Amino acid sequence: MLFQTTGLFGMLYQLQLTPTAIDVLSVMVKHQDAGGNVGMKQAEIDEILGVGQASMSRAMALLVERGIVLRSGGGRGHRYALNPAVAGYESQTELEKSMTAQLAVGGPPPIKVPGYDKRPPKCGKGGLRSVA
């Protein structure tokens, strides 16, 4: 069992992830190595979920855009890892070592919470009315 920070789970709703992206993230969390490396390709995750290549690619792109998943490598050989701030570690000590190392180089990559696209509506005239 891996130790994880729980901050991500408390803010999942704010990240505006699709149901498929949440499913992909769940598979990645389950299959990660200590430190967050995920030794699976998109096709392998799709075999588990059965969502199809297009949906899988959109979900993975959203997770990468939000900063929850980190992608390395080019072309078709992408490697994926969970952001160190949400990855699992073998012990509390390993988690602390990883965070200390990340802080020494500026901190882990940010998790990007989308902002509002438009302002909330202004208060209208009058009060609430009952509808029959």
Short mmCIF file of N, CA and C in Angstrom, two decimals:
data_model
loop_
_atom_site.label_atom_id
_atom_site.label_comp_id
_atom_site.label_asym_id
_atom_site.label_seq_id
_atom_site.Cartn_x
_atom_site.Cartn_y
_atom_site.Cartn_z
N MET A 1 0.84 -1.18 0.00
CA MET A 1 0.00 0.00 0.00
C MET A 1 0.89 1.24 0.00
N LEU A 2 0.51 2.24 -0.79
CA LEU A 2 1.29 3.47 -0.90
C LEU A 2 0.67 4.59 -0.08
N PHE A 3 1.53 5.43 0.50
CA PHE A 3 1.08 6.62 1.20
C PHE A 3 0.83 7.71 0.17
N GLN A 4 -0.28 8.43 0.31
CA GLN A 4 -0.60 9.52 -0.61
C GLN A 4 -1.10 10.72 0.15
N THR A 5 -0.84 11.89 -0.41
CA THR A 5 -1.48 13.08 0.13
C THR A 5 -2.93 13.03 -0.35
N THR A 6 -3.82 13.61 0.37
CA THR A 6 -5.23 13.51 -0.01
C THR A 6 -5.79 14.82 -0.55
N GLY A 7 -4.95 15.81 -0.74
CA GLY A 7 -5.42 17.11 -1.20
C GLY A 7 -6.16 17.05 -2.52
N LEU A 8 -5.69 16.22 -3.45
CA LEU A 8 -6.33 16.13 -4.77
C LEU A 8 -7.77 15.67 -4.65
N PHE A 9 -8.00 14.69 -3.81
CA PHE A 9 -9.33 14.11 -3.73
C PHE A 9 -10.36 15.10 -3.20
N GLY A 10 -9.91 16.03 -2.37
CA GLY A 10 -10.81 17.05 -1.85
C GLY A 10 -11.15 18.13 -2.86
N MET A 11 -10.36 18.21 -3.95
CA MET A 11 -10.60 19.26 -4.93
C MET A 11 -10.97 18.72 -6.30
N LEU A 12 -11.24 17.44 -6.42
CA LEU A 12 -11.57 16.84 -7.72
C LEU A 12 -12.70 17.58 -8.42
N TYR A 13 -13.73 17.95 -7.68
CA TYR A 13 -14.88 18.61 -8.30
C TYR A 13 -14.49 19.95 -8.92
N GLN A 14 -13.49 20.63 -8.35
CA GLN A 14 -13.06 21.93 -8.87
C GLN A 14 -12.28 21.80 -10.18
N LEU A 15 -11.74 20.63 -10.45
CA LEU A 15 -10.91 20.44 -11.64
C LEU A 15 -11.74 20.25 -12.90
N GLN A 16 -13.04 20.11 -12.75
CA GLN A 16 -13.96 19.97 -13.89
C GLN A 16 -13.50 18.86 -14.84
N LEU A 17 -13.23 17.69 -14.28
CA LEU A 17 -12.81 16.54 -15.08
C LEU A 17 -14.04 15.82 -15.61
N THR A 18 -13.89 15.20 -16.75
CA THR A 18 -14.97 14.39 -17.31
C THR A 18 -15.02 13.07 -16.55
N PRO A 19 -16.14 12.36 -16.61
CA PRO A 19 -16.20 11.04 -15.97
C PRO A 19 -15.11 10.10 -16.49
N THR A 20 -14.82 10.16 -17.78
CA THR A 20 -13.76 9.30 -18.34
C THR A 20 -12.41 9.68 -17.75
N ALA A 21 -12.13 10.97 -17.62
CA ALA A 21 -10.85 11.41 -17.05
C ALA A 21 -10.72 10.94 -15.60
N ILE A 22 -11.80 10.96 -14.85
CA ILE A 22 -11.77 10.47 -13.46
C ILE A 22 -11.49 8.98 -13.45
N ASP A 23 -12.11 8.23 -14.37
CA ASP A 23 -11.85 6.79 -14.46
C ASP A 23 -10.39 6.51 -14.82
N VAL A 24 -9.85 7.27 -15.78
CA VAL A 24 -8.45 7.10 -16.18
C VAL A 24 -7.54 7.39 -14.99
N LEU A 25 -7.80 8.47 -14.27
CA LEU A 25 -7.01 8.82 -13.10
C LEU A 25 -7.07 7.70 -12.05
N SER A 26 -8.24 7.12 -11.85
CA SER A 26 -8.39 6.04 -10.88
C SER A 26 -7.53 4.84 -11.25
N VAL A 27 -7.51 4.48 -12.54
CA VAL A 27 -6.68 3.36 -13.00
C VAL A 27 -5.20 3.70 -12.78
N MET A 28 -4.82 4.93 -13.09
CA MET A 28 -3.42 5.32 -12.94
C MET A 28 -3.00 5.31 -11.47
N VAL A 29 -3.86 5.77 -10.58
CA VAL A 29 -3.55 5.75 -9.15
C VAL A 29 -3.38 4.31 -8.68
N LYS A 30 -4.23 3.43 -9.15
CA LYS A 30 -4.18 2.03 -8.74
C LYS A 30 -2.91 1.33 -9.24
N HIS A 31 -2.45 1.68 -10.44
CA HIS A 31 -1.33 0.97 -11.06
C HIS A 31 0.01 1.71 -10.98
N GLN A 32 0.09 2.77 -10.19
CA GLN A 32 1.33 3.53 -10.10
C GLN A 32 2.39 2.79 -9.28
N ASP A 33 3.65 3.08 -9.60
CA ASP A 33 4.76 2.65 -8.77
C ASP A 33 4.96 3.72 -7.70
N ALA A 34 5.74 3.38 -6.68
CA ALA A 34 6.05 4.39 -5.66
C ALA A 34 6.72 5.58 -6.34
N GLY A 35 6.26 6.76 -6.05
CA GLY A 35 6.78 7.97 -6.69
C GLY A 35 5.92 8.45 -7.84
N GLY A 36 4.92 7.65 -8.23
CA GLY A 36 3.95 8.11 -9.22
C GLY A 36 4.14 7.66 -10.64
N ASN A 37 5.23 6.93 -10.96
CA ASN A 37 5.39 6.46 -12.33
C ASN A 37 4.33 5.42 -12.66
N VAL A 38 3.72 5.59 -13.83
CA VAL A 38 2.67 4.67 -14.27
C VAL A 38 3.23 3.91 -15.47
N GLY A 39 3.45 2.63 -15.30
CA GLY A 39 4.06 1.83 -16.36
C GLY A 39 3.05 1.30 -17.35
N MET A 40 2.09 2.11 -17.74
CA MET A 40 1.05 1.67 -18.67
C MET A 40 0.95 2.67 -19.81
N LYS A 41 0.64 2.15 -20.98
CA LYS A 41 0.35 3.00 -22.13
C LYS A 41 -1.15 3.29 -22.14
N GLN A 42 -1.54 4.29 -22.93
CA GLN A 42 -2.97 4.61 -23.04
C GLN A 42 -3.77 3.40 -23.46
N ALA A 43 -3.24 2.61 -24.39
CA ALA A 43 -3.98 1.44 -24.89
C ALA A 43 -4.23 0.44 -23.77
N GLU A 44 -3.28 0.30 -22.85
CA GLU A 44 -3.45 -0.64 -21.74
C GLU A 44 -4.52 -0.14 -20.77
N ILE A 45 -4.55 1.16 -20.54
CA ILE A 45 -5.59 1.73 -19.68
C ILE A 45 -6.95 1.56 -20.35
N ASP A 46 -6.98 1.77 -21.67
CA ASP A 46 -8.23 1.61 -22.42
C ASP A 46 -8.72 0.17 -22.38
N GLU A 47 -7.81 -0.80 -22.35
CA GLU A 47 -8.23 -2.21 -22.24
C GLU A 47 -9.00 -2.44 -20.95
N ILE A 48 -8.60 -1.76 -19.90
CA ILE A 48 -9.28 -1.90 -18.61
C ILE A 48 -10.63 -1.19 -18.64
N LEU A 49 -10.66 0.02 -19.20
CA LEU A 49 -11.88 0.84 -19.17
C LEU A 49 -12.81 0.62 -20.35
N GLY A 50 -12.25 0.28 -21.51
CA GLY A 50 -13.06 0.07 -22.71
C GLY A 50 -13.77 1.32 -23.20
N VAL A 51 -13.08 2.46 -23.18
CA VAL A 51 -13.72 3.71 -23.59
C VAL A 51 -13.42 4.10 -25.04
N GLY A 52 -12.45 3.47 -25.66
CA GLY A 52 -12.08 3.80 -27.03
C GLY A 52 -10.93 4.79 -27.08
N GLN A 53 -10.19 4.73 -28.19
CA GLN A 53 -8.97 5.54 -28.30
C GLN A 53 -9.25 7.04 -28.24
N ALA A 54 -10.27 7.52 -28.93
CA ALA A 54 -10.55 8.96 -28.96
C ALA A 54 -10.90 9.48 -27.57
N SER A 55 -11.78 8.79 -26.86
CA SER A 55 -12.16 9.20 -25.50
C SER A 55 -10.96 9.13 -24.56
N MET A 56 -10.16 8.09 -24.74
CA MET A 56 -8.97 7.91 -23.91
C MET A 56 -8.00 9.07 -24.12
N SER A 57 -7.77 9.45 -25.38
CA SER A 57 -6.85 10.55 -25.69
C SER A 57 -7.35 11.87 -25.13
N ARG A 58 -8.65 12.13 -25.25
CA ARG A 58 -9.21 13.37 -24.70
C ARG A 58 -9.08 13.41 -23.18
N ALA A 59 -9.36 12.29 -22.53
CA ALA A 59 -9.28 12.24 -21.07
C ALA A 59 -7.84 12.44 -20.61
N MET A 60 -6.90 11.79 -21.28
CA MET A 60 -5.49 11.93 -20.90
C MET A 60 -5.00 13.36 -21.14
N ALA A 61 -5.41 13.95 -22.26
CA ALA A 61 -5.03 15.34 -22.55
C ALA A 61 -5.55 16.29 -21.47
N LEU A 62 -6.76 16.05 -20.98
CA LEU A 62 -7.34 16.89 -19.93
C LEU A 62 -6.54 16.74 -18.63
N LEU A 63 -6.17 15.51 -18.29
CA LEU A 63 -5.39 15.27 -17.07
C LEU A 63 -4.01 15.93 -17.16
N VAL A 64 -3.41 15.88 -18.34
CA VAL A 64 -2.11 16.53 -18.55
C VAL A 64 -2.27 18.05 -18.49
N GLU A 65 -3.32 18.57 -19.13
CA GLU A 65 -3.58 20.01 -19.13
C GLU A 65 -3.77 20.54 -17.71
N ARG A 66 -4.44 19.78 -16.88
CA ARG A 66 -4.69 20.20 -15.49
C ARG A 66 -3.45 20.04 -14.60
N GLY A 67 -2.43 19.30 -15.09
CA GLY A 67 -1.21 19.13 -14.31
C GLY A 67 -1.25 17.97 -13.34
N ILE A 68 -2.29 17.16 -13.39
CA ILE A 68 -2.40 16.00 -12.50
C ILE A 68 -1.50 14.88 -13.00
N VAL A 69 -1.42 14.75 -14.32
CA VAL A 69 -0.59 13.73 -14.96
C VAL A 69 0.50 14.44 -15.73
N LEU A 70 1.72 13.92 -15.63
CA LEU A 70 2.86 14.46 -16.35
C LEU A 70 3.21 13.51 -17.48
N ARG A 71 3.47 14.08 -18.65
CA ARG A 71 3.77 13.27 -19.83
C ARG A 71 5.21 13.56 -20.25
N SER A 72 5.95 12.51 -20.57
CA SER A 72 7.31 12.69 -21.08
C SER A 72 7.47 11.80 -22.30
N GLY A 73 8.51 12.03 -23.06
CA GLY A 73 8.72 11.28 -24.29
C GLY A 73 7.94 11.92 -25.42
N GLY A 74 8.31 11.59 -26.62
CA GLY A 74 7.64 12.20 -27.77
C GLY A 74 7.02 11.14 -28.66
N GLY A 75 6.30 11.60 -29.65
CA GLY A 75 5.68 10.67 -30.59
C GLY A 75 4.71 9.74 -29.91
N ARG A 76 4.79 8.47 -30.26
CA ARG A 76 3.87 7.49 -29.69
C ARG A 76 4.39 6.87 -28.40
N GLY A 77 5.61 7.22 -28.01
CA GLY A 77 6.22 6.59 -26.83
C GLY A 77 6.07 7.39 -25.56
N HIS A 78 4.91 7.98 -25.34
CA HIS A 78 4.72 8.77 -24.12
C HIS A 78 4.83 7.89 -22.88
N ARG A 79 5.42 8.48 -21.86
CA ARG A 79 5.44 7.85 -20.54
C ARG A 79 4.66 8.79 -19.63
N TYR A 80 3.94 8.20 -18.70
CA TYR A 80 3.09 8.99 -17.83
C TYR A 80 3.47 8.79 -16.36
N ALA A 81 3.30 9.85 -15.60
CA ALA A 81 3.51 9.79 -14.16
C ALA A 81 2.50 10.72 -13.51
N LEU A 82 2.15 10.41 -12.29
CA LEU A 82 1.28 11.31 -11.54
C LEU A 82 2.13 12.46 -11.01
N ASN A 83 1.53 13.62 -10.90
CA ASN A 83 2.19 14.78 -10.32
C ASN A 83 2.74 14.36 -8.96
N PRO A 84 4.00 14.70 -8.63
CA PRO A 84 4.57 14.29 -7.34
C PRO A 84 3.73 14.70 -6.14
N ALA A 85 2.95 15.75 -6.27
CA ALA A 85 2.11 16.21 -5.16
C ALA A 85 0.95 15.27 -4.88
N VAL A 86 0.61 14.39 -5.83
CA VAL A 86 -0.51 13.47 -5.63
C VAL A 86 -0.09 12.01 -5.76
N ALA A 87 1.19 11.77 -6.04
CA ALA A 87 1.68 10.40 -6.22
C ALA A 87 1.70 9.65 -4.89
N GLY A 88 1.79 8.34 -4.99
CA GLY A 88 1.91 7.50 -3.81
C GLY A 88 3.37 7.20 -3.50
N TYR A 89 3.68 7.01 -2.24
CA TYR A 89 5.05 6.73 -1.81
C TYR A 89 5.03 5.56 -0.85
N GLU A 90 6.18 4.87 -0.73
CA GLU A 90 6.26 3.68 0.11
C GLU A 90 6.15 4.00 1.60
N SER A 91 6.52 5.20 1.98
CA SER A 91 6.46 5.58 3.39
C SER A 91 6.30 7.09 3.51
N GLN A 92 5.97 7.51 4.69
CA GLN A 92 5.88 8.95 4.96
C GLN A 92 7.23 9.61 4.73
N THR A 93 8.30 8.90 5.10
CA THR A 93 9.65 9.43 4.91
C THR A 93 9.95 9.65 3.44
N GLU A 94 9.58 8.69 2.58
CA GLU A 94 9.81 8.82 1.13
C GLU A 94 8.99 9.99 0.56
N LEU A 95 7.77 10.14 1.03
CA LEU A 95 6.94 11.27 0.60
C LEU A 95 7.62 12.58 0.96
N GLU A 96 8.11 12.68 2.20
CA GLU A 96 8.77 13.91 2.65
C GLU A 96 10.05 14.17 1.87
N LYS A 97 10.84 13.11 1.57
CA LYS A 97 12.06 13.27 0.77
C LYS A 97 11.73 13.79 -0.62
N SER A 98 10.71 13.23 -1.22
CA SER A 98 10.32 13.66 -2.57
C SER A 98 9.86 15.11 -2.57
N MET A 99 9.05 15.48 -1.60
CA MET A 99 8.57 16.87 -1.54
C MET A 99 9.72 17.84 -1.27
N THR A 100 10.68 17.44 -0.42
CA THR A 100 11.85 18.28 -0.15
C THR A 100 12.66 18.48 -1.42
N ALA A 101 12.86 17.39 -2.19
CA ALA A 101 13.59 17.49 -3.45
C ALA A 101 12.84 18.38 -4.44
N GLN A 102 11.52 18.24 -4.50
CA GLN A 102 10.72 19.08 -5.40
C GLN A 102 10.81 20.55 -5.00
N LEU A 103 10.76 20.82 -3.71
CA LEU A 103 10.84 22.21 -3.24
C LEU A 103 12.20 22.83 -3.55
N ALA A 104 13.25 22.01 -3.56
CA ALA A 104 14.59 22.51 -3.87
C ALA A 104 14.70 23.01 -5.31
N VAL A 105 13.84 22.52 -6.19
CA VAL A 105 13.87 22.93 -7.60
C VAL A 105 12.63 23.74 -7.98
N GLY A 106 12.00 24.34 -6.99
CA GLY A 106 10.87 25.22 -7.29
C GLY A 106 9.51 24.63 -7.00
N GLY A 107 9.46 23.43 -6.50
CA GLY A 107 8.18 22.80 -6.15
C GLY A 107 7.65 21.92 -7.26
N PRO A 108 6.68 21.08 -6.93
CA PRO A 108 6.09 20.22 -7.96
C PRO A 108 5.33 21.06 -8.99
N PRO A 109 5.13 20.51 -10.18
CA PRO A 109 4.35 21.26 -11.17
C PRO A 109 2.97 21.61 -10.60
N PRO A 110 2.46 22.78 -10.94
CA PRO A 110 1.17 23.19 -10.38
C PRO A 110 0.01 22.37 -10.93
N ILE A 111 -0.98 22.17 -10.09
CA ILE A 111 -2.24 21.58 -10.55
C ILE A 111 -3.13 22.77 -10.89
N LYS A 112 -3.61 22.79 -12.11
CA LYS A 112 -4.32 23.96 -12.63
C LYS A 112 -5.83 23.79 -12.48
N VAL A 113 -6.40 24.60 -11.62
CA VAL A 113 -7.84 24.60 -11.42
C VAL A 113 -8.43 25.65 -12.36
N PRO A 114 -9.36 25.25 -13.23
CA PRO A 114 -9.92 26.23 -14.17
C PRO A 114 -10.70 27.32 -13.44
N GLY A 115 -10.61 28.52 -13.99
CA GLY A 115 -11.36 29.65 -13.43
C GLY A 115 -12.71 29.77 -14.12
N TYR A 116 -13.49 30.69 -13.65
CA TYR A 116 -14.79 30.94 -14.27
C TYR A 116 -14.58 31.61 -15.62
N ASP A 117 -15.37 31.23 -16.61
CA ASP A 117 -15.29 31.84 -17.93
C ASP A 117 -15.99 33.19 -17.98
N LYS A 118 -16.99 33.38 -17.15
CA LYS A 118 -17.71 34.65 -17.15
C LYS A 118 -18.10 34.99 -15.72
N ARG A 119 -18.44 36.24 -15.53
CA ARG A 119 -18.82 36.71 -14.21
C ARG A 119 -20.18 36.14 -13.81
N PRO A 120 -20.39 35.96 -12.53
CA PRO A 120 -21.72 35.54 -12.09
C PRO A 120 -22.74 36.64 -12.38
N PRO A 121 -24.00 36.30 -12.54
CA PRO A 121 -25.00 37.32 -12.83
C PRO A 121 -25.17 38.28 -11.66
N LYS A 122 -25.57 39.51 -12.00
CA LYS A 122 -25.84 40.51 -10.97
C LYS A 122 -27.19 40.20 -10.33
N CYS A 123 -27.35 40.70 -9.13
CA CYS A 123 -28.64 40.51 -8.46
C CYS A 123 -29.72 41.22 -9.24
N GLY A 124 -30.83 40.56 -9.43
CA GLY A 124 -31.95 41.16 -10.15
C GLY A 124 -32.84 41.96 -9.23
N LYS A 125 -33.80 42.62 -9.84
CA LYS A 125 -34.76 43.40 -9.05
C LYS A 125 -35.79 42.44 -8.48
N GLY A 126 -36.32 42.83 -7.37
CA GLY A 126 -37.39 42.04 -6.76
C GLY A 126 -36.84 40.87 -5.97
N GLY A 127 -37.72 40.20 -5.32
CA GLY A 127 -37.35 39.06 -4.50
C GLY A 127 -37.74 37.75 -5.15
N LEU A 128 -37.72 36.74 -4.37
CA LEU A 128 -38.12 35.43 -4.87
C LEU A 128 -39.63 35.36 -4.98
N ARG A 129 -40.10 34.65 -5.97
CA ARG A 129 -41.55 34.47 -6.13
C ARG A 129 -41.84 32.98 -6.16
N SER A 130 -42.99 32.65 -5.64
CA SER A 130 -43.38 31.24 -5.70
C SER A 130 -43.99 30.94 -7.05
N VAL A 131 -43.81 29.74 -7.48
CA VAL A 131 -44.36 29.30 -8.77
C VAL A 131 -45.34 28.19 -8.47
N ALA A 132 -46.54 28.33 -8.99
CA ALA A 132 -47.56 27.31 -8.72
C ALA A 132 -47.70 26.38 -9.90
#
